[in-house]
CSV table of C-alpha atoms in Angstrom, one decimal:
chain,number,residue,atom,x,y,z
S,1,MET,CA,10.2,26.6,17.8
S,2,ALA,CA,11.7,28.0,21.0
S,3,GLN,CA,10.2,31.0,22.7
S,4,SER,CA,12.0,34.3,22.1
S,5,SER,CA,13.4,36.2,25.0
S,6,THR,CA,10.5,38.6,24.8
S,7,SER,CA,7.7,36.1,24.2
S,8,PRO,CA,5.1,35.4,26.9
S,9,PHE,CA,5.3,32.5,29.2
S,10,PHE,CA,3.5,30.2,26.7
S,11,SER,CA,5.0,27.1,25.2
S,12,LEU,CA,4.5,26.5,21.5
S,13,GLU,CA,1.9,23.9,22.4
S,14,GLU,CA,0.0,26.4,24.6
S,15,LEU,CA,0.1,29.1,21.8
S,16,LYS,CA,-1.4,26.6,19.3
S,17,ASN,CA,-4.1,25.7,21.9
S,18,LEU,CA,-5.0,29.4,22.3
S,19,LYS,CA,-5.4,29.7,18.5
S,20,SER,CA,-7.5,26.5,18.1
S,21,THR,CA,-9.7,27.5,21.1
S,22,SER,CA,-10.4,30.9,19.6
S,23,GLU,CA,-11.2,29.4,16.3
S,24,THR,CA,-13.7,26.9,17.7
S,25,GLY,CA,-15.2,28.8,20.6
S,26,GLY,CA,-14.4,32.4,20.0
S,27,LEU,CA,-11.9,34.6,21.9
S,28,GLU,CA,-14.2,34.6,25.0
S,29,LYS,CA,-13.1,31.0,25.4
S,30,VAL,CA,-9.5,32.1,25.5
S,31,VAL,CA,-9.9,34.4,28.5
S,32,PRO,CA,-9.8,31.7,31.2
S,33,LEU,CA,-6.8,30.1,29.6
S,34,ILE,CA,-4.8,33.3,29.7
S,35,GLN,CA,-6.1,34.4,33.1
S,36,ARG,CA,-4.9,31.1,34.5
S,37,LYS,CA,-1.4,31.8,33.2
S,38,VAL,CA,-1.5,35.4,34.6
S,39,ASN,CA,-2.5,34.0,38.0
S,40,GLU,CA,0.4,31.5,37.8
S,41,LEU,CA,2.7,34.5,37.4
S,42,ASP,CA,1.2,36.4,40.3
S,43,ASN,CA,1.0,33.4,42.7
S,44,THR,CA,4.3,31.6,42.1
S,45,GLU,CA,6.1,31.2,45.4
S,46,LEU,CA,9.9,31.1,45.8
S,47,ASN,CA,11.2,29.7,49.1
S,48,ILE,CA,14.9,30.2,49.6
S,49,ALA,CA,16.6,28.4,52.5
S,50,VAL,CA,19.7,30.0,54.2
S,51,THR,CA,21.6,27.8,56.7
S,52,GLY,CA,25.0,27.7,58.3
S,53,GLU,CA,26.7,27.7,61.7
S,54,THR,CA,25.9,30.2,64.4
S,55,GLY,CA,27.5,33.6,63.7
S,56,ALA,CA,28.2,32.9,60.1
S,57,GLY,CA,26.1,35.8,58.9
S,58,LYS,CA,22.9,34.1,57.7
S,59,SER,CA,20.5,36.7,59.1
S,60,THR,CA,22.6,39.6,57.8
S,61,PHE,CA,22.7,37.9,54.3
S,62,ILE,CA,18.9,37.5,54.4
S,63,ASN,CA,18.5,41.2,55.3
S,64,THR,CA,20.9,42.3,52.6
S,65,MET,CA,19.0,40.3,49.9
S,66,ARG,CA,15.8,42.1,51.0
S,67,GLY,CA,17.4,45.5,51.2
S,68,LEU,CA,17.0,45.8,55.0
S,69,ARG,CA,19.2,46.5,58.0
S,70,LYS,CA,18.8,44.8,61.4
S,71,ASN,CA,16.8,47.6,63.0
S,72,ASP,CA,14.3,47.8,60.1
S,73,LYS,CA,10.8,46.5,60.4
S,74,GLY,CA,10.7,42.8,59.3
S,75,ALA,CA,14.5,42.4,59.5
S,76,ALA,CA,15.9,39.0,60.5
S,77,LYS,CA,17.5,39.0,64.0
S,78,THR,CA,21.3,39.1,64.0
S,79,GLY,CA,23.8,38.2,66.8
S,80,VAL,CA,26.6,35.9,67.8
S,81,LYS,CA,24.3,33.7,69.7
S,82,GLU,CA,22.0,31.1,68.1
S,83,THR,CA,19.0,33.3,67.4
S,84,THR,CA,17.3,30.8,65.0
S,85,MET,CA,15.7,27.9,66.9
S,86,GLU,CA,13.4,26.8,64.1
S,87,PRO,CA,12.9,27.6,60.4
S,88,THR,CA,11.9,31.3,60.3
S,89,PRO,CA,10.3,32.9,57.3
S,90,TYR,CA,11.2,36.4,56.1
S,91,PRO,CA,9.1,37.6,53.2
S,92,HIS,CA,10.4,40.1,50.7
S,93,PRO,CA,9.0,43.6,51.6
S,94,ASN,CA,7.7,44.1,48.0
S,95,LEU,CA,7.1,40.6,46.8
S,96,PRO,CA,5.8,38.5,49.8
S,97,ASN,CA,5.7,35.4,47.6
S,98,VAL,CA,9.5,35.5,47.7
S,99,CYS,CA,10.5,34.2,51.1
S,100,PHE,CA,13.9,33.7,52.7
S,101,TRP,CA,14.0,31.1,55.4
S,102,ASP,CA,16.5,31.4,58.2
S,103,LEU,CA,17.3,27.8,59.2
S,104,PRO,CA,19.2,26.8,62.4
S,105,GLY,CA,22.8,25.7,61.8
S,106,ILE,CA,23.3,22.0,61.3
S,107,GLY,CA,25.3,20.1,63.9
S,108,SER,CA,24.3,22.1,67.0
S,109,MET,CA,23.2,20.4,70.2
S,110,LYS,CA,19.6,21.2,69.4
S,111,PHE,CA,19.9,20.1,65.8
S,112,PRO,CA,22.4,17.2,65.4
S,113,ALA,CA,23.2,16.3,61.8
S,114,ASN,CA,21.3,13.0,61.9
S,115,LYS,CA,18.0,14.7,62.9
S,116,TYR,CA,18.5,17.9,60.9
S,117,MET,CA,17.2,16.7,57.5
S,118,GLU,CA,13.9,15.4,58.9
S,119,LYS,CA,13.2,18.4,61.2
S,120,MET,CA,14.0,21.1,58.6
S,121,LYS,CA,11.6,19.6,55.9
S,122,LEU,CA,14.0,20.3,53.1
S,123,LYS,CA,11.6,19.5,50.3
S,124,LYS,CA,9.7,22.7,50.7
S,125,TYR,CA,12.6,24.9,49.6
S,126,ASN,CA,13.5,25.8,46.0
S,127,PHE,CA,17.2,26.1,46.6
S,128,PHE,CA,19.7,26.5,49.5
S,129,ILE,CA,22.4,28.9,50.5
S,130,ILE,CA,25.0,27.4,52.9
S,131,VAL,CA,26.8,30.2,54.7
S,132,SER,CA,30.1,30.1,56.5
S,133,ASP,CA,32.4,32.9,57.7
S,134,THR,CA,35.5,30.7,58.0
S,135,ARG,CA,35.7,27.3,56.4
S,136,PHE,CA,32.9,24.9,55.4
S,137,THR,CA,32.5,21.9,57.7
S,138,GLU,CA,31.8,18.2,57.3
S,139,ASN,CA,28.2,18.9,58.4
S,140,ASP,CA,27.9,21.5,55.6
S,141,ALA,CA,29.0,18.9,53.1
S,142,LYS,CA,26.6,16.3,54.6
S,143,LEU,CA,23.7,18.8,54.2
S,144,ALA,CA,24.7,19.5,50.6
S,145,LYS,CA,24.7,15.8,49.8
S,146,GLU,CA,21.1,15.5,51.2
S,147,ILE,CA,20.0,18.5,49.2
S,148,LYS,CA,21.5,17.0,46.0
S,149,GLN,CA,19.5,13.7,46.6
S,150,LEU,CA,16.4,15.8,46.6
S,151,GLY,CA,17.3,17.2,43.1
S,152,LYS,CA,17.7,20.8,44.4
S,153,ASN,CA,20.5,23.3,43.9
S,154,PHE,CA,22.8,24.5,46.7
S,155,TYR,CA,25.4,27.3,46.8
S,156,PHE,CA,28.2,27.8,49.3
S,157,VAL,CA,28.7,31.4,50.5
S,158,ARG,CA,31.8,32.6,52.3
S,159,SER,CA,30.7,35.7,54.2
S,160,LYS,CA,32.7,38.3,56.0
S,161,ILE,CA,35.5,38.0,53.4
S,162,ASP,CA,37.0,41.2,54.6
S,163,ASN,CA,38.1,39.5,57.8
S,164,ASP,CA,40.6,37.4,55.8
S,165,LEU,CA,41.9,40.5,54.0
S,166,ASN,CA,42.1,42.6,57.1
S,167,SER,CA,44.1,39.9,58.9
S,168,LEU,CA,46.8,40.1,56.2
S,169,LYS,CA,46.9,43.9,56.5
S,170,MET,CA,47.3,43.8,60.2
S,171,GLU,CA,50.2,41.4,59.8
S,172,GLY,CA,51.8,43.8,57.4
S,173,VAL,CA,51.7,41.4,54.5
S,174,LYS,CA,51.7,42.9,51.0
S,175,PHE,CA,49.2,41.1,48.8
S,176,ASN,CA,47.1,41.3,45.7
S,177,THR,CA,43.4,41.3,46.6
S,178,ASP,CA,42.3,39.3,43.5
S,179,GLU,CA,45.0,36.7,44.1
S,180,GLU,CA,44.1,36.3,47.7
S,181,LEU,CA,40.5,35.9,47.0
S,182,GLU,CA,41.3,33.2,44.4
S,183,LYS,CA,43.4,31.4,47.0
S,184,ILE,CA,40.4,31.5,49.5
S,185,ARG,CA,38.0,30.2,46.8
S,186,LYS,CA,40.3,27.4,45.7
S,187,TYR,CA,40.9,26.4,49.4
S,188,SER,CA,37.1,26.3,50.0
S,189,VAL,CA,36.4,24.3,46.8
S,190,SER,CA,39.3,21.9,47.6
S,191,ASN,CA,37.9,21.2,51.1
S,192,LEU,CA,34.4,20.6,49.8
S,193,LYS,CA,35.7,18.2,47.1
S,194,GLN,CA,37.6,16.2,49.7
S,195,ALA,CA,34.3,16.0,51.6
S,196,GLY,CA,32.6,14.4,48.6
S,197,ILE,CA,31.0,17.5,46.9
S,198,SER,CA,31.8,17.5,43.1
S,199,SER,CA,32.0,20.9,41.4
S,200,PRO,CA,30.9,23.0,44.4
S,201,SER,CA,29.8,26.6,43.7
S,202,VAL,CA,31.5,28.9,46.2
S,203,PHE,CA,30.9,32.7,46.3
S,204,LEU,CA,32.9,35.1,48.4
S,205,ILE,CA,30.9,38.0,49.7
S,206,LEU,CA,30.8,40.9,52.2
S,207,ASN,CA,27.2,41.5,53.4
S,208,PHE,CA,25.9,44.9,52.4
S,209,LYS,CA,28.7,45.4,49.8
S,210,VAL,CA,26.2,44.2,47.2
S,211,ASN,CA,28.3,45.3,44.1
S,212,GLU,CA,31.6,44.0,45.3
S,213,PHE,CA,33.4,40.6,45.4
S,214,ASP,CA,31.1,37.7,44.2
S,215,PHE,CA,27.8,39.2,45.2
S,216,PRO,CA,26.8,40.2,41.6
S,217,ALA,CA,27.9,36.8,40.3
S,218,LEU,CA,25.9,35.0,43.1
S,219,LYS,CA,22.7,36.8,42.2
S,220,GLU,CA,23.2,36.1,38.5
S,221,THR,CA,23.8,32.4,39.1
S,222,LEU,CA,20.8,32.0,41.4
S,223,ALA,CA,18.6,33.6,38.7
S,224,ASN,CA,20.0,31.6,35.8
S,225,ASN,CA,19.4,28.3,37.6
S,226,LEU,CA,15.7,28.9,38.0
S,227,ASP,CA,12.9,28.0,35.5
S,228,ASP,CA,11.3,30.8,33.5
S,229,ILE,CA,8.6,31.9,35.9
S,230,LYS,CA,10.6,31.5,39.1
S,231,LYS,CA,13.5,33.3,37.4
S,232,GLN,CA,11.2,36.3,36.8
S,233,VAL,CA,10.0,36.3,40.4
S,234,PHE,CA,13.5,36.2,41.8
S,235,LEU,CA,14.8,38.9,39.5
S,236,LEU,CA,12.0,41.2,40.3
S,237,SER,CA,12.8,40.8,44.1
S,238,LEU,CA,16.3,42.0,43.7
S,239,GLN,CA,17.2,45.5,44.8
S,240,ASN,CA,18.3,47.8,42.0
S,241,THR,CA,22.0,48.0,42.6
S,242,THR,CA,23.3,47.8,39.1
S,243,LEU,CA,22.2,48.8,35.6
S,244,GLU,CA,22.4,45.1,34.6
S,245,ILE,CA,19.7,44.2,37.2
S,246,ILE,CA,17.4,46.9,35.9
S,247,GLU,CA,17.9,45.6,32.3
S,248,GLU,CA,17.1,42.0,33.3
S,249,LYS,CA,14.0,43.2,35.1
S,250,ARG,CA,12.9,45.1,32.0
S,251,LYS,CA,13.3,42.0,29.8
S,252,GLU,CA,11.2,40.0,32.2
S,253,LEU,CA,8.5,42.7,32.4
S,254,VAL,CA,8.2,42.8,28.6
S,255,LYS,CA,7.1,39.2,28.8
S,256,ARG,CA,4.5,40.2,31.4
S,257,ILE,CA,3.3,42.9,29.0
S,258,TRP,CA,2.6,40.3,26.4
S,259,MET,CA,0.6,38.3,28.9
S,260,LEU,CA,-1.5,41.3,30.0
S,261,ALA,CA,-2.0,42.5,26.4
S,262,ILE,CA,-3.3,39.1,25.3
S,263,LEU,CA,-5.7,39.1,28.3
S,264,SER,CA,-6.8,42.6,27.4
S,265,GLY,CA,-7.3,41.7,23.8
S,266,ALA,CA,-9.2,38.5,24.6
S,267,VAL,CA,-11.6,40.2,27.0
S,268,GLY,CA,-11.9,43.2,24.6
S,269,ALA,CA,-13.2,40.9,21.9
S,270,VAL,CA,-16.2,39.8,24.0
S,271,PRO,CA,-19.2,41.7,22.7
S,272,ILE,CA,-20.4,43.3,25.9
S,273,PRO,CA,-20.7,47.1,25.8
S,274,GLY,CA,-18.1,48.8,28.0
S,275,LEU,CA,-16.3,45.6,29.1
S,276,SER,CA,-13.2,46.2,27.0
S,277,PHE,CA,-12.6,49.7,28.1
S,278,ALA,CA,-13.2,48.9,31.8
S,279,CYS,CA,-10.9,45.9,31.6
S,280,ASP,CA,-8.1,47.9,29.9
S,281,ILE,CA,-8.3,50.6,32.6
S,282,GLY,CA,-8.0,48.0,35.4
S,283,ILE,CA,-5.1,46.1,33.7
S,284,LEU,CA,-3.2,49.3,32.9
S,285,MET,CA,-3.6,50.8,36.4
S,286,THR,CA,-2.5,47.7,38.2
S,287,ALA,CA,0.4,47.0,35.8
S,288,ILE,CA,1.9,50.5,36.0
S,289,ILE,CA,1.8,50.5,39.8
S,290,ASP,CA,3.4,47.0,39.8
S,291,PHE,CA,6.1,48.1,37.3
S,292,ARG,CA,7.2,51.1,39.3
S,293,LYS,CA,7.4,48.9,42.5
S,294,TYR,CA,9.4,46.2,40.7
S,295,LEU,CA,11.8,48.9,39.3
S,296,GLY,CA,12.3,50.3,42.8
S,297,LEU,CA,10.6,53.7,42.2
S,298,ASP,CA,8.1,53.6,45.0
S,299,ASP,CA,8.9,55.5,48.2
S,300,ALA,CA,9.6,52.4,50.3
S,301,SER,CA,12.1,51.0,47.8
S,302,LEU,CA,13.9,54.3,47.4
S,303,GLN,CA,14.2,54.6,51.2
S,304,ARG,CA,15.7,51.1,51.4
S,305,LEU,CA,18.2,52.0,48.6
S,306,THR,CA,19.4,55.1,50.5
S,307,ILE,CA,20.5,52.8,53.3
S,308,MET,CA,22.4,50.6,51.0
S,309,ALA,CA,24.0,53.4,49.0
S,310,GLY,CA,24.6,55.9,51.8
S,311,LYS,CA,22.9,58.7,49.9
S,312,PRO,CA,20.1,61.0,51.1
S,313,VAL,CA,16.7,59.9,49.8
S,314,GLU,CA,16.2,63.4,48.3
S,315,VAL,CA,19.2,62.9,46.0
S,316,LEU,CA,17.6,59.7,44.6
S,317,LYS,CA,14.1,61.1,44.3
S,318,ALA,CA,15.5,64.1,42.4
S,319,GLU,CA,16.3,61.6,39.6
S,320,VAL,CA,12.7,60.4,39.3
S,321,LYS,CA,11.2,62.6,36.6
S,322,THR,CA,8.0,60.9,35.4
S,323,PRO,CA,4.3,61.4,36.2
S,324,LEU,CA,4.0,57.6,36.4
S,325,VAL,CA,5.2,57.6,40.0
S,326,GLY,CA,2.3,59.8,41.0
S,327,GLU,CA,-1.4,58.9,41.5
S,328,ILE,CA,-2.5,56.4,38.8
S,329,SER,CA,-6.2,57.2,38.5
S,330,VAL,CA,-8.8,56.2,35.9
S,331,GLU,CA,-8.6,59.7,34.3
S,332,PHE,CA,-4.8,59.5,34.1
S,333,VAL,CA,-4.9,56.2,32.3
S,334,LYS,CA,-7.7,57.4,30.0
S,335,ARG,CA,-5.5,60.3,28.9
S,336,MET,CA,-2.7,57.9,28.3
S,337,LEU,CA,-5.0,55.7,26.1
S,338,VAL,CA,-6.1,58.6,24.0
S,339,GLY,CA,-2.5,59.8,23.5
S,340,SER,CA,-1.3,56.3,22.4
S,341,ALA,CA,-4.2,55.4,20.1
S,342,VAL,CA,-2.7,56.8,16.8
S,343,ASP,CA,0.8,55.5,17.5
S,344,ALA,CA,-0.5,52.1,18.4
S,345,ILE,CA,-2.2,51.7,15.1
S,346,SER,CA,0.9,52.8,13.2
S,347,VAL,CA,3.0,50.0,14.7
S,348,ALA,CA,0.3,47.3,14.5
S,349,GLU,CA,1.8,45.3,11.7
S,350,ALA,CA,5.3,45.0,13.4
S,351,VAL,CA,3.9,44.1,16.8
S,352,LEU,CA,1.3,41.6,15.5
S,353,ASN,CA,3.8,39.8,13.3
S,354,PHE,CA,6.3,39.4,16.1
S,355,ILE,CA,4.6,36.3,17.4
S,356,PRO,CA,2.5,35.0,14.5
S,357,VAL,CA,0.2,32.7,16.5
S,358,ILE,CA,-0.9,35.6,18.7
S,359,GLY,CA,-0.9,38.1,15.9
S,360,SER,CA,-3.4,36.0,14.0
S,361,LEU,CA,-5.9,36.4,16.9
S,362,PHE,CA,-6.1,40.2,17.1
S,363,GLY,CA,-6.5,43.1,14.6
S,364,ALA,CA,-4.9,46.5,14.3
S,365,GLY,CA,-7.5,48.2,16.4
S,366,SER,CA,-7.6,45.7,19.2
S,367,SER,CA,-7.4,46.2,22.9
S,368,PHE,CA,-4.4,43.8,22.7
S,369,LEU,CA,-2.4,46.4,20.7
S,370,MET,CA,-3.4,49.4,22.7
S,371,THR,CA,-2.5,47.7,26.0
S,372,TYR,CA,0.8,46.4,24.6
S,373,LYS,CA,1.8,49.9,23.2
S,374,LEU,CA,0.9,51.8,26.4
S,375,LEU,CA,2.5,49.4,28.8
S,376,ASN,CA,5.6,49.1,26.7
S,377,ASP,CA,6.0,52.9,26.7
S,378,ALA,CA,5.4,53.1,30.4
S,379,LEU,CA,7.9,50.4,31.1
S,380,ASN,CA,10.6,52.2,29.0
S,381,GLU,CA,9.9,55.4,30.8
S,382,LEU,CA,10.1,53.8,34.3
S,383,THR,CA,13.3,51.9,33.3
S,384,GLU,CA,15.0,55.1,32.3
S,385,ASN,CA,14.1,56.7,35.7
S,386,ALA,CA,15.3,53.6,37.5
S,387,GLN,CA,18.6,53.7,35.7
S,388,ARG,CA,19.2,57.4,36.7
S,389,VAL,CA,18.5,56.5,40.3
S,390,VAL,CA,21.1,53.7,40.3
S,391,LYS,CA,23.6,55.9,38.7
S,392,ALA,CA,23.0,58.6,41.4
S,393,ALA,CA,23.1,55.9,44.2
S,394,PHE,CA,26.3,54.1,43.2
S,395,GLY,CA,28.1,56.4,40.8
S,396,THR,CA,27.6,53.9,38.0
S,397,ASP,CA,28.6,55.2,34.6
């Protein structure tokens, strides 16, 4: 049986192991198994390598993917000179486990092609973005072949695509934008195929125009080619620029809710007075704070979005209408628990039957159900607020 899109990050084998462990050793024996999986989610690293020739727009691309401009704290240095002399890490401002690495361009005097592979230690990266602002070179193709031998994915990005279109305008040429873009894409693909790259993925982008050209398709492709946990990490690192991104984040966070609810339910079953309630509070407080950060509703994320959208931060903050963005205190969460208790019990059968193996471990009055119900409600409320912010930022219908 395959996992459903909303099931936790457990394989069928792992779910059966949870059940048998609880039957033979009690639910307290399940706690470390679940905690290990939660820790795996929290500690998974994603290292993304970005390379290309000097001036191709690597650093600007890295900044764009992290929602930063060149003068922001932590931004990658940009310029026409070679500013990258060694692999330089740029962690995501909200998720430091997601790190973009600015690699020197292959084929320069300092990094000739025959030494590049060894010096760059390519094995450490999860996938590669090869950037060019004109045409992809023989060295780009050579690098792609080396990456393929390592069993890793690579993607070609043509940056500054507006330069091609502006040249036609300046020459007074009448053209259809979509047709010209398709010509550029086919030309790039053809050159790479001639260099020995079969079925190359080429994306045409303009840095900072995150909802235009192939930028949305690039982000979707990168996410879909990652395994389950790394896919979640990557999606949660994306800036909220479309309603589709917010919906994908919501789906991934529902999976995390299952994980946290199982952990809460397992710890809550341990017969130690006060442990269940204390654990629920800690899980709930941390999760709500994380959710609003992942959904771009914290002050820092909203400030970065104003730069990308060109809208005053006050306009975006006016769309945030939930107490969940305020202080998340113990008393605040206790009030939420009391308010959710009756509703949680009323939906017990539907929730517990959703994943039968897990449902068999917990009862209708369990900490599992309370945590699931409260976090699911909080996620839906935060999602609605994030959607309003994006609509205000980009005029999305």
